[in-house]
């Protein structure tokens, strides 16, 4: 990296919410609470998926993957943000910025792909119930989950390499609370049209193609559910699928806003709060949505709690 980037020696300054000092204490308290709930909720789902044999199915295999991913995703940005909200030093080293962008982007891309895989699992369970155990074989589940992680981090490797070869000419103040591509491109002292076009294309592939597959899968699911004569059966299916649709809407909606809008209409202030949403709010509400609307998970939780109580 050439010295003209001004980052290899000085690192970067994450401005975050320093332009709103009156909000920093409030944000610190709110985000700390959200982060603790994120840790508790996602850890609970992972533990229940391993402790209860009734939850050792493809659906909960992918759900525990999603929970682990959310734990890592939130932890890659929020602890540092909490420190920056309470101290005057808002710097991050050059290497730290590279790692943070690589990890956060890789986890975000993986979640996009994993949510698409989960929609396919629901499609197979509802539209092909007799072949479900054959279609969603444990090896195929492991392969699809592994492929999501591999392609997510392969894309992150490419994007990280491309973004950190952009000349910055001494600029090192990132108007954001973590190292993310859109605000990083604002530091460039050269034309970034090619970078923005490439990022938009990759965003379409990573975001819109899974969304299209999810919409198709749920279109087929709705058709299958409407043929179910039992109203109780319809409610059960819609309850399970409704959880996934809610998560998909929250995550993809904010990610599409952040990555697929023209750069000239990108607002840094709006971008920060949208990023807060998909880095902390969505990972926190995911376990709430999946547990409160899922009788199997609630039953497993009660069973584990009762065992713990009886052992005393």
mmCIF file of C-alpha atoms in Angstrom:
data_model
loop_
_atom_site.group_PDB
_atom_site.id
_atom_site.type_symbol
_atom_site.label_atom_id
_atom_site.label_comp_id
_atom_site.label_asym_id
_atom_site.label_seq_id
_atom_site.Cartn_x
_atom_site.Cartn_y
_atom_site.Cartn_z
ATOM 1 C CA UNK A 1 0.000 0.000 0.000
ATOM 2 C CA UNK A 2 1.431 3.338 -0.999
ATOM 3 C CA UNK A 3 2.027 5.966 1.630
ATOM 4 C CA UNK A 4 -0.221 8.397 -0.263
ATOM 5 C CA UNK A 5 -3.150 6.458 1.103
ATOM 6 C CA UNK A 6 -2.193 7.917 4.440
ATOM 7 C CA UNK A 7 -3.610 4.887 6.186
ATOM 8 C CA UNK A 8 -0.773 2.401 6.440
ATOM 9 C CA UNK A 9 0.811 4.444 9.261
ATOM 10 C CA UNK A 10 -2.002 6.480 10.795
ATOM 11 C CA UNK A 11 -4.913 4.092 10.550
ATOM 12 C CA UNK A 12 -8.401 5.543 10.308
ATOM 13 C CA UNK A 13 -10.713 7.699 12.383
ATOM 14 C CA UNK A 14 -14.271 6.384 12.627
ATOM 15 C CA UNK A 15 -16.357 9.517 13.102
ATOM 16 C CA UNK A 16 -19.418 7.474 14.037
ATOM 17 C CA UNK A 17 -21.948 9.635 15.871
ATOM 18 C CA UNK A 18 -19.454 12.252 17.116
ATOM 19 C CA UNK A 19 -21.456 14.959 15.325
ATOM 20 C CA UNK A 20 -24.309 14.137 17.728
ATOM 21 C CA UNK A 21 -22.593 14.049 21.163
ATOM 22 C CA UNK A 22 -25.966 14.330 22.922
ATOM 23 C CA UNK A 23 -26.959 10.966 21.411
ATOM 24 C CA UNK A 24 -23.809 9.047 22.294
ATOM 25 C CA UNK A 25 -24.765 8.138 25.878
ATOM 26 C CA UNK A 26 -28.288 7.126 24.849
ATOM 27 C CA UNK A 27 -26.927 5.049 21.979
ATOM 28 C CA UNK A 28 -24.378 3.412 24.290
ATOM 29 C CA UNK A 29 -27.057 2.256 26.747
ATOM 30 C CA UNK A 30 -29.489 1.110 24.037
ATOM 31 C CA UNK A 31 -26.847 -0.718 21.987
ATOM 32 C CA UNK A 32 -25.353 -2.389 25.063
ATOM 33 C CA UNK A 33 -28.802 -3.758 26.003
ATOM 34 C CA UNK A 34 -29.419 -4.863 22.404
ATOM 35 C CA UNK A 35 -26.016 -6.537 22.222
ATOM 36 C CA UNK A 36 -26.544 -8.472 25.458
ATOM 37 C CA UNK A 37 -29.957 -9.647 24.240
ATOM 38 C CA UNK A 38 -28.366 -10.659 20.925
ATOM 39 C CA UNK A 39 -25.772 -12.766 22.740
ATOM 40 C CA UNK A 40 -28.374 -14.353 25.001
ATOM 41 C CA UNK A 41 -30.984 -15.050 22.313
ATOM 42 C CA UNK A 42 -28.687 -16.494 19.672
ATOM 43 C CA UNK A 43 -26.676 -18.535 22.176
ATOM 44 C CA UNK A 44 -29.956 -19.991 23.459
ATOM 45 C CA UNK A 45 -31.014 -21.122 19.979
ATOM 46 C CA UNK A 46 -27.622 -22.733 19.301
ATOM 47 C CA UNK A 47 -27.699 -24.535 22.658
ATOM 48 C CA UNK A 48 -31.289 -25.754 22.240
ATOM 49 C CA UNK A 49 -30.576 -27.035 18.720
ATOM 50 C CA UNK A 50 -27.819 -29.232 20.140
ATOM 51 C CA UNK A 51 -29.483 -30.270 23.417
ATOM 52 C CA UNK A 52 -32.959 -31.247 22.189
ATOM 53 C CA UNK A 53 -33.129 -34.208 19.786
ATOM 54 C CA UNK A 54 -36.448 -32.948 18.383
ATOM 55 C CA UNK A 55 -34.649 -29.856 17.073
ATOM 56 C CA UNK A 56 -31.918 -31.797 15.270
ATOM 57 C CA UNK A 57 -33.565 -31.342 11.878
ATOM 58 C CA UNK A 58 -32.483 -29.465 8.737
ATOM 59 C CA UNK A 59 -34.564 -26.413 9.686
ATOM 60 C CA UNK A 60 -32.871 -26.018 13.068
ATOM 61 C CA UNK A 61 -29.469 -26.920 11.634
ATOM 62 C CA UNK A 62 -29.750 -23.859 9.375
ATOM 63 C CA UNK A 63 -31.266 -21.787 12.182
ATOM 64 C CA UNK A 64 -28.345 -22.549 14.503
ATOM 65 C CA UNK A 65 -25.993 -21.609 11.634
ATOM 66 C CA UNK A 66 -27.860 -18.307 11.290
ATOM 67 C CA UNK A 67 -27.650 -17.677 15.044
ATOM 68 C CA UNK A 68 -23.906 -18.350 15.107
ATOM 69 C CA UNK A 69 -23.488 -16.066 12.100
ATOM 70 C CA UNK A 70 -25.485 -13.290 13.805
ATOM 71 C CA UNK A 71 -23.357 -13.615 16.938
ATOM 72 C CA UNK A 72 -20.177 -13.171 14.919
ATOM 73 C CA UNK A 73 -21.651 -10.404 12.750
ATOM 74 C CA UNK A 74 -22.714 -8.289 15.702
ATOM 75 C CA UNK A 75 -19.487 -8.921 17.595
ATOM 76 C CA UNK A 76 -17.413 -7.758 14.603
ATOM 77 C CA UNK A 77 -18.720 -4.187 14.978
ATOM 78 C CA UNK A 78 -20.678 -3.491 18.166
ATOM 79 C CA UNK A 79 -18.018 -3.893 20.934
ATOM 80 C CA UNK A 80 -15.758 -1.420 19.139
ATOM 81 C CA UNK A 81 -18.699 0.975 18.644
ATOM 82 C CA UNK A 82 -19.520 0.801 22.357
ATOM 83 C CA UNK A 83 -15.916 1.728 23.224
ATOM 84 C CA UNK A 84 -15.928 4.614 20.734
ATOM 85 C CA UNK A 85 -19.202 5.951 22.152
ATOM 86 C CA UNK A 86 -17.587 6.349 25.599
ATOM 87 C CA UNK A 87 -14.089 7.548 24.662
ATOM 88 C CA UNK A 88 -12.602 10.429 22.703
ATOM 89 C CA UNK A 89 -10.255 8.113 20.791
ATOM 90 C CA UNK A 90 -12.222 6.812 17.788
ATOM 91 C CA UNK A 91 -9.288 5.437 15.834
ATOM 92 C CA UNK A 92 -8.872 2.014 14.266
ATOM 93 C CA UNK A 93 -5.637 0.650 12.882
ATOM 94 C CA UNK A 94 -5.202 0.030 9.174
ATOM 95 C CA UNK A 95 -5.035 -3.736 9.740
ATOM 96 C CA UNK A 96 -8.035 -3.598 12.064
ATOM 97 C CA UNK A 97 -10.074 -1.812 9.398
ATOM 98 C CA UNK A 98 -9.122 -4.404 6.766
ATOM 99 C CA UNK A 99 -10.089 -7.276 9.059
ATOM 100 C CA UNK A 100 -13.330 -5.637 10.158
ATOM 101 C CA UNK A 101 -14.466 -4.916 6.603
ATOM 102 C CA UNK A 102 -13.521 -8.445 5.484
ATOM 103 C CA UNK A 103 -15.278 -10.191 8.387
ATOM 104 C CA UNK A 104 -18.416 -8.023 8.467
ATOM 105 C CA UNK A 105 -18.878 -8.160 4.688
ATOM 106 C CA UNK A 106 -18.215 -11.902 4.600
ATOM 107 C CA UNK A 107 -20.765 -12.576 7.330
ATOM 108 C CA UNK A 108 -23.322 -10.286 5.701
ATOM 109 C CA UNK A 109 -22.955 -12.014 2.314
ATOM 110 C CA UNK A 110 -23.158 -15.420 3.982
ATOM 111 C CA UNK A 111 -26.404 -14.441 5.704
ATOM 112 C CA UNK A 112 -27.893 -13.376 2.361
ATOM 113 C CA UNK A 113 -27.153 -16.805 0.894
ATOM 114 C CA UNK A 114 -28.132 -18.725 4.020
ATOM 115 C CA UNK A 115 -31.574 -17.103 4.169
ATOM 116 C CA UNK A 116 -32.120 -18.262 0.574
ATOM 117 C CA UNK A 117 -31.112 -21.813 1.526
ATOM 118 C CA UNK A 118 -33.553 -21.712 4.462
ATOM 119 C CA UNK A 119 -36.362 -20.747 2.071
ATOM 120 C CA UNK A 120 -35.521 -23.785 -0.068
ATOM 121 C CA UNK A 121 -35.673 -25.967 3.060
ATOM 122 C CA UNK A 122 -39.176 -24.653 3.864
ATOM 123 C CA UNK A 123 -40.222 -25.235 0.227
ATOM 124 C CA UNK A 124 -39.020 -28.852 0.356
ATOM 125 C CA UNK A 125 -40.715 -29.479 3.732
ATOM 126 C CA UNK A 126 -44.106 -28.118 2.673
ATOM 127 C CA UNK A 127 -44.306 -28.783 -1.064
ATOM 128 C CA UNK A 128 -42.425 -32.117 -1.110
ATOM 129 C CA UNK A 129 -43.205 -33.628 2.324
ATOM 130 C CA UNK A 130 -42.886 -37.268 1.226
ATOM 131 C CA UNK A 131 -39.450 -36.677 -0.317
ATOM 132 C CA UNK A 132 -38.280 -34.190 2.310
ATOM 133 C CA UNK A 133 -35.903 -36.507 4.191
ATOM 134 C CA UNK A 134 -34.390 -37.630 0.885
ATOM 135 C CA UNK A 135 -34.051 -34.110 -0.526
ATOM 136 C CA UNK A 136 -32.716 -32.485 2.656
ATOM 137 C CA UNK A 137 -30.158 -35.174 3.412
ATOM 138 C CA UNK A 138 -27.700 -34.224 6.181
ATOM 139 C CA UNK A 139 -24.842 -34.186 3.658
ATOM 140 C CA UNK A 140 -26.735 -31.816 1.360
ATOM 141 C CA UNK A 141 -27.589 -29.550 4.311
ATOM 142 C CA UNK A 142 -23.931 -29.423 5.329
ATOM 143 C CA UNK A 143 -22.917 -28.789 1.710
ATOM 144 C CA UNK A 144 -25.396 -25.898 1.252
ATOM 145 C CA UNK A 145 -24.390 -24.298 4.561
ATOM 146 C CA UNK A 146 -20.683 -24.680 3.723
ATOM 147 C CA UNK A 147 -21.241 -23.256 0.241
ATOM 148 C CA UNK A 148 -22.979 -20.205 1.755
ATOM 149 C CA UNK A 149 -20.008 -19.558 4.031
ATOM 150 C CA UNK A 150 -17.481 -20.197 1.237
ATOM 151 C CA UNK A 151 -19.072 -17.917 -1.369
ATOM 152 C CA UNK A 152 -19.821 -15.253 1.246
ATOM 153 C CA UNK A 153 -16.179 -14.979 2.270
ATOM 154 C CA UNK A 154 -14.866 -15.476 -1.285
ATOM 155 C CA UNK A 155 -16.820 -12.383 -2.331
ATOM 156 C CA UNK A 156 -15.629 -10.548 0.778
ATOM 157 C CA UNK A 157 -12.003 -11.359 -0.091
ATOM 158 C CA UNK A 158 -12.465 -9.901 -3.582
ATOM 159 C CA UNK A 159 -14.266 -6.760 -2.384
ATOM 160 C CA UNK A 160 -11.765 -6.124 0.411
ATOM 161 C CA UNK A 161 -8.840 -6.413 -1.991
ATOM 162 C CA UNK A 162 -10.488 -4.061 -4.517
ATOM 163 C CA UNK A 163 -11.449 -1.431 -1.946
ATOM 164 C CA UNK A 164 -8.048 -1.227 -0.251
ATOM 165 C CA UNK A 165 -6.147 -0.588 -3.482
ATOM 166 C CA UNK A 166 -8.162 2.606 -4.068
ATOM 167 C CA UNK A 167 -5.898 5.689 -3.516
ATOM 168 C CA UNK A 168 -7.036 7.810 -0.555
ATOM 169 C CA UNK A 169 -4.418 10.603 -0.812
ATOM 170 C CA UNK A 170 -4.046 11.007 2.937
ATOM 171 C CA UNK A 171 -7.753 10.929 3.790
ATOM 172 C CA UNK A 172 -8.366 8.797 6.832
ATOM 173 C CA UNK A 173 -11.643 9.991 8.407
ATOM 174 C CA UNK A 174 -14.462 7.529 7.727
ATOM 175 C CA UNK A 175 -17.885 9.046 8.331
ATOM 176 C CA UNK A 176 -19.291 5.842 9.778
ATOM 177 C CA UNK A 177 -19.096 3.731 12.928
ATOM 178 C CA UNK A 178 -17.300 0.784 11.288
ATOM 179 C CA UNK A 179 -15.322 0.070 8.125
ATOM 180 C CA UNK A 180 -17.910 -0.449 5.388
ATOM 181 C CA UNK A 181 -17.574 -0.077 1.616
ATOM 182 C CA UNK A 182 -19.971 2.827 0.748
ATOM 183 C CA UNK A 183 -18.465 5.351 3.225
ATOM 184 C CA UNK A 184 -14.950 4.087 2.466
ATOM 185 C CA UNK A 185 -15.406 4.929 -1.235
ATOM 186 C CA UNK A 186 -16.160 8.513 -0.188
ATOM 187 C CA UNK A 187 -12.502 8.840 0.884
ATOM 188 C CA UNK A 188 -11.150 8.053 -2.588
ATOM 189 C CA UNK A 189 -9.329 10.821 -4.434
ATOM 190 C CA UNK A 190 -9.896 9.155 -7.833
ATOM 191 C CA UNK A 191 -12.957 8.337 -9.901
ATOM 192 C CA UNK A 192 -14.695 5.338 -8.280
ATOM 193 C CA UNK A 193 -17.319 4.731 -10.987
ATOM 194 C CA UNK A 194 -15.842 1.326 -11.830
ATOM 195 C CA UNK A 195 -15.796 0.309 -8.156
ATOM 196 C CA UNK A 196 -19.374 1.471 -7.659
ATOM 197 C CA UNK A 197 -20.555 -0.370 -10.777
ATOM 198 C CA UNK A 198 -18.819 -3.564 -9.699
ATOM 199 C CA UNK A 199 -20.242 -3.252 -6.184
ATOM 200 C CA UNK A 200 -23.733 -2.690 -7.591
ATOM 201 C CA UNK A 201 -23.443 -5.763 -9.835
ATOM 202 C CA UNK A 202 -22.245 -7.960 -6.965
ATOM 203 C CA UNK A 203 -25.011 -6.519 -4.767
ATOM 204 C CA UNK A 204 -27.616 -7.539 -7.341
ATOM 205 C CA UNK A 205 -26.219 -11.096 -7.419
ATOM 206 C CA UNK A 206 -25.842 -11.476 -3.641
ATOM 207 C CA UNK A 207 -29.049 -9.662 -2.649
ATOM 208 C CA UNK A 208 -31.623 -9.770 -5.431
ATOM 209 C CA UNK A 209 -31.078 -13.326 -6.726
ATOM 210 C CA UNK A 210 -31.680 -14.893 -3.276
ATOM 211 C CA UNK A 211 -34.693 -12.588 -2.831
ATOM 212 C CA UNK A 212 -36.096 -13.790 -6.176
ATOM 213 C CA UNK A 213 -35.582 -17.427 -5.137
ATOM 214 C CA UNK A 214 -37.221 -16.736 -1.779
ATOM 215 C CA UNK A 215 -40.241 -15.100 -3.443
ATOM 216 C CA UNK A 216 -40.557 -18.063 -5.839
ATOM 217 C CA UNK A 217 -40.260 -20.580 -2.973
ATOM 218 C CA UNK A 218 -42.919 -18.850 -0.908
ATOM 219 C CA UNK A 219 -45.173 -18.492 -3.921
ATOM 220 C CA UNK A 220 -45.097 -22.280 -4.235
ATOM 221 C CA UNK A 221 -45.570 -22.662 -0.480
ATOM 222 C CA UNK A 222 -48.668 -20.433 -0.472
ATOM 223 C CA UNK A 223 -50.166 -22.497 -3.286
ATOM 224 C CA UNK A 224 -49.487 -25.707 -1.354
ATOM 225 C CA UNK A 225 -50.847 -24.308 1.923
ATOM 226 C CA UNK A 226 -54.081 -23.145 0.330
ATOM 227 C CA UNK A 227 -54.716 -26.763 -0.671
ATOM 228 C CA UNK A 228 -54.505 -27.848 2.986
ATOM 229 C CA UNK A 229 -58.061 -28.326 4.224
ATOM 230 C CA UNK A 230 -57.175 -28.159 7.919
ATOM 231 C CA UNK A 231 -57.166 -24.577 9.246
ATOM 232 C CA UNK A 232 -54.876 -25.692 12.101
ATOM 233 C CA UNK A 233 -52.404 -27.034 9.553
ATOM 234 C CA UNK A 234 -52.522 -23.778 7.623
ATOM 235 C CA UNK A 235 -51.859 -21.769 10.788
ATOM 236 C CA UNK A 236 -48.880 -23.960 11.710
ATOM 237 C CA UNK A 237 -47.309 -23.620 8.271
ATOM 238 C CA UNK A 238 -47.919 -19.881 8.044
ATOM 239 C CA UNK A 239 -46.557 -19.451 11.591
ATOM 240 C CA UNK A 240 -43.286 -21.220 10.732
ATOM 241 C CA UNK A 241 -42.873 -19.534 7.361
ATOM 242 C CA UNK A 242 -43.998 -16.164 8.732
ATOM 243 C CA UNK A 243 -40.952 -16.117 11.027
ATOM 244 C CA UNK A 244 -38.607 -16.602 8.104
ATOM 245 C CA UNK A 245 -40.390 -14.005 5.954
ATOM 246 C CA UNK A 246 -40.138 -11.454 8.781
ATOM 247 C CA UNK A 247 -36.387 -12.035 9.140
ATOM 248 C CA UNK A 248 -35.902 -11.872 5.363
ATOM 249 C CA UNK A 249 -37.814 -8.584 5.110
ATOM 250 C CA UNK A 250 -35.833 -6.953 7.924
ATOM 251 C CA UNK A 251 -32.415 -8.028 6.683
ATOM 252 C CA UNK A 252 -32.765 -7.685 2.919
ATOM 253 C CA UNK A 253 -34.744 -4.442 3.119
ATOM 254 C CA UNK A 254 -32.010 -2.588 4.998
ATOM 255 C CA UNK A 255 -29.130 -4.232 3.084
ATOM 256 C CA UNK A 256 -30.682 -3.360 -0.292
ATOM 257 C CA UNK A 257 -31.109 0.244 0.867
ATOM 258 C CA UNK A 258 -27.439 0.434 1.900
ATOM 259 C CA UNK A 259 -25.846 -1.223 -1.140
ATOM 260 C CA UNK A 260 -28.157 -0.835 -4.136
ATOM 261 C CA UNK A 261 -28.960 2.864 -4.201
ATOM 262 C CA UNK A 262 -27.038 5.344 -6.393
ATOM 263 C CA UNK A 263 -24.005 6.834 -4.646
ATOM 264 C CA UNK A 264 -25.161 10.400 -5.338
ATOM 265 C CA UNK A 265 -28.320 9.780 -3.312
ATOM 266 C CA UNK A 266 -26.511 7.990 -0.460
ATOM 267 C CA UNK A 267 -26.944 9.896 2.810
ATOM 268 C CA UNK A 268 -24.235 9.234 5.389
ATOM 269 C CA UNK A 269 -26.575 9.909 8.312
ATOM 270 C CA UNK A 270 -29.260 7.594 6.966
ATOM 271 C CA UNK A 271 -26.585 5.049 6.075
ATOM 272 C CA UNK A 272 -25.322 4.940 9.663
ATOM 273 C CA UNK A 273 -28.757 4.285 11.148
ATOM 274 C CA UNK A 274 -29.631 1.726 8.460
ATOM 275 C CA UNK A 275 -26.324 -0.043 9.181
ATOM 276 C CA UNK A 276 -27.193 -0.021 12.891
ATOM 277 C CA UNK A 277 -30.400 -1.782 11.977
ATOM 278 C CA UNK A 278 -28.870 -4.725 10.126
ATOM 279 C CA UNK A 279 -25.788 -5.065 12.345
ATOM 280 C CA UNK A 280 -27.528 -4.991 15.751
ATOM 281 C CA UNK A 281 -31.334 -4.784 15.548
ATOM 282 C CA UNK A 282 -31.907 -7.647 13.085
ATOM 283 C CA UNK A 283 -29.534 -10.097 14.852
ATOM 284 C CA UNK A 284 -31.286 -9.274 18.137
ATOM 285 C CA UNK A 285 -34.862 -9.778 16.885
ATOM 286 C CA UNK A 286 -34.083 -12.944 14.893
ATOM 287 C CA UNK A 287 -34.094 -15.275 17.936
ATOM 288 C CA UNK A 288 -37.155 -13.484 19.348
ATOM 289 C CA UNK A 289 -39.075 -13.990 16.097
ATOM 290 C CA UNK A 290 -38.059 -17.632 15.799
ATOM 291 C CA UNK A 291 -38.684 -18.559 19.448
ATOM 292 C CA UNK A 292 -41.883 -16.697 20.314
ATOM 293 C CA UNK A 293 -43.584 -17.855 17.115
ATOM 294 C CA UNK A 294 -42.300 -21.428 17.274
ATOM 295 C CA UNK A 295 -43.871 -23.959 19.626
ATOM 296 C CA UNK A 296 -41.056 -26.483 19.095
ATOM 297 C CA UNK A 297 -38.399 -24.044 20.317
ATOM 298 C CA UNK A 298 -40.541 -22.894 23.256
ATOM 299 C CA UNK A 299 -41.191 -26.526 24.178
ATOM 300 C CA UNK A 300 -37.485 -27.345 24.048
ATOM 301 C CA UNK A 301 -36.722 -24.322 26.210
ATOM 302 C CA UNK A 302 -39.248 -25.369 28.836
ATOM 303 C CA UNK A 303 -37.884 -28.927 28.781
ATOM 304 C CA UNK A 304 -34.302 -27.766 29.317
ATOM 305 C CA UNK A 305 -35.342 -25.338 32.075
ATOM 306 C CA UNK A 306 -37.394 -28.032 33.814
ATOM 307 C CA UNK A 307 -34.439 -30.456 33.688
ATOM 308 C CA UNK A 308 -32.215 -27.797 35.211
ATOM 309 C CA UNK A 309 -34.774 -27.114 37.934
ATOM 310 C CA UNK A 310 -35.286 -30.839 38.707
ATOM 311 C CA UNK A 311 -31.537 -31.431 38.965
ATOM 312 C CA UNK A 312 -31.419 -28.925 41.817
#
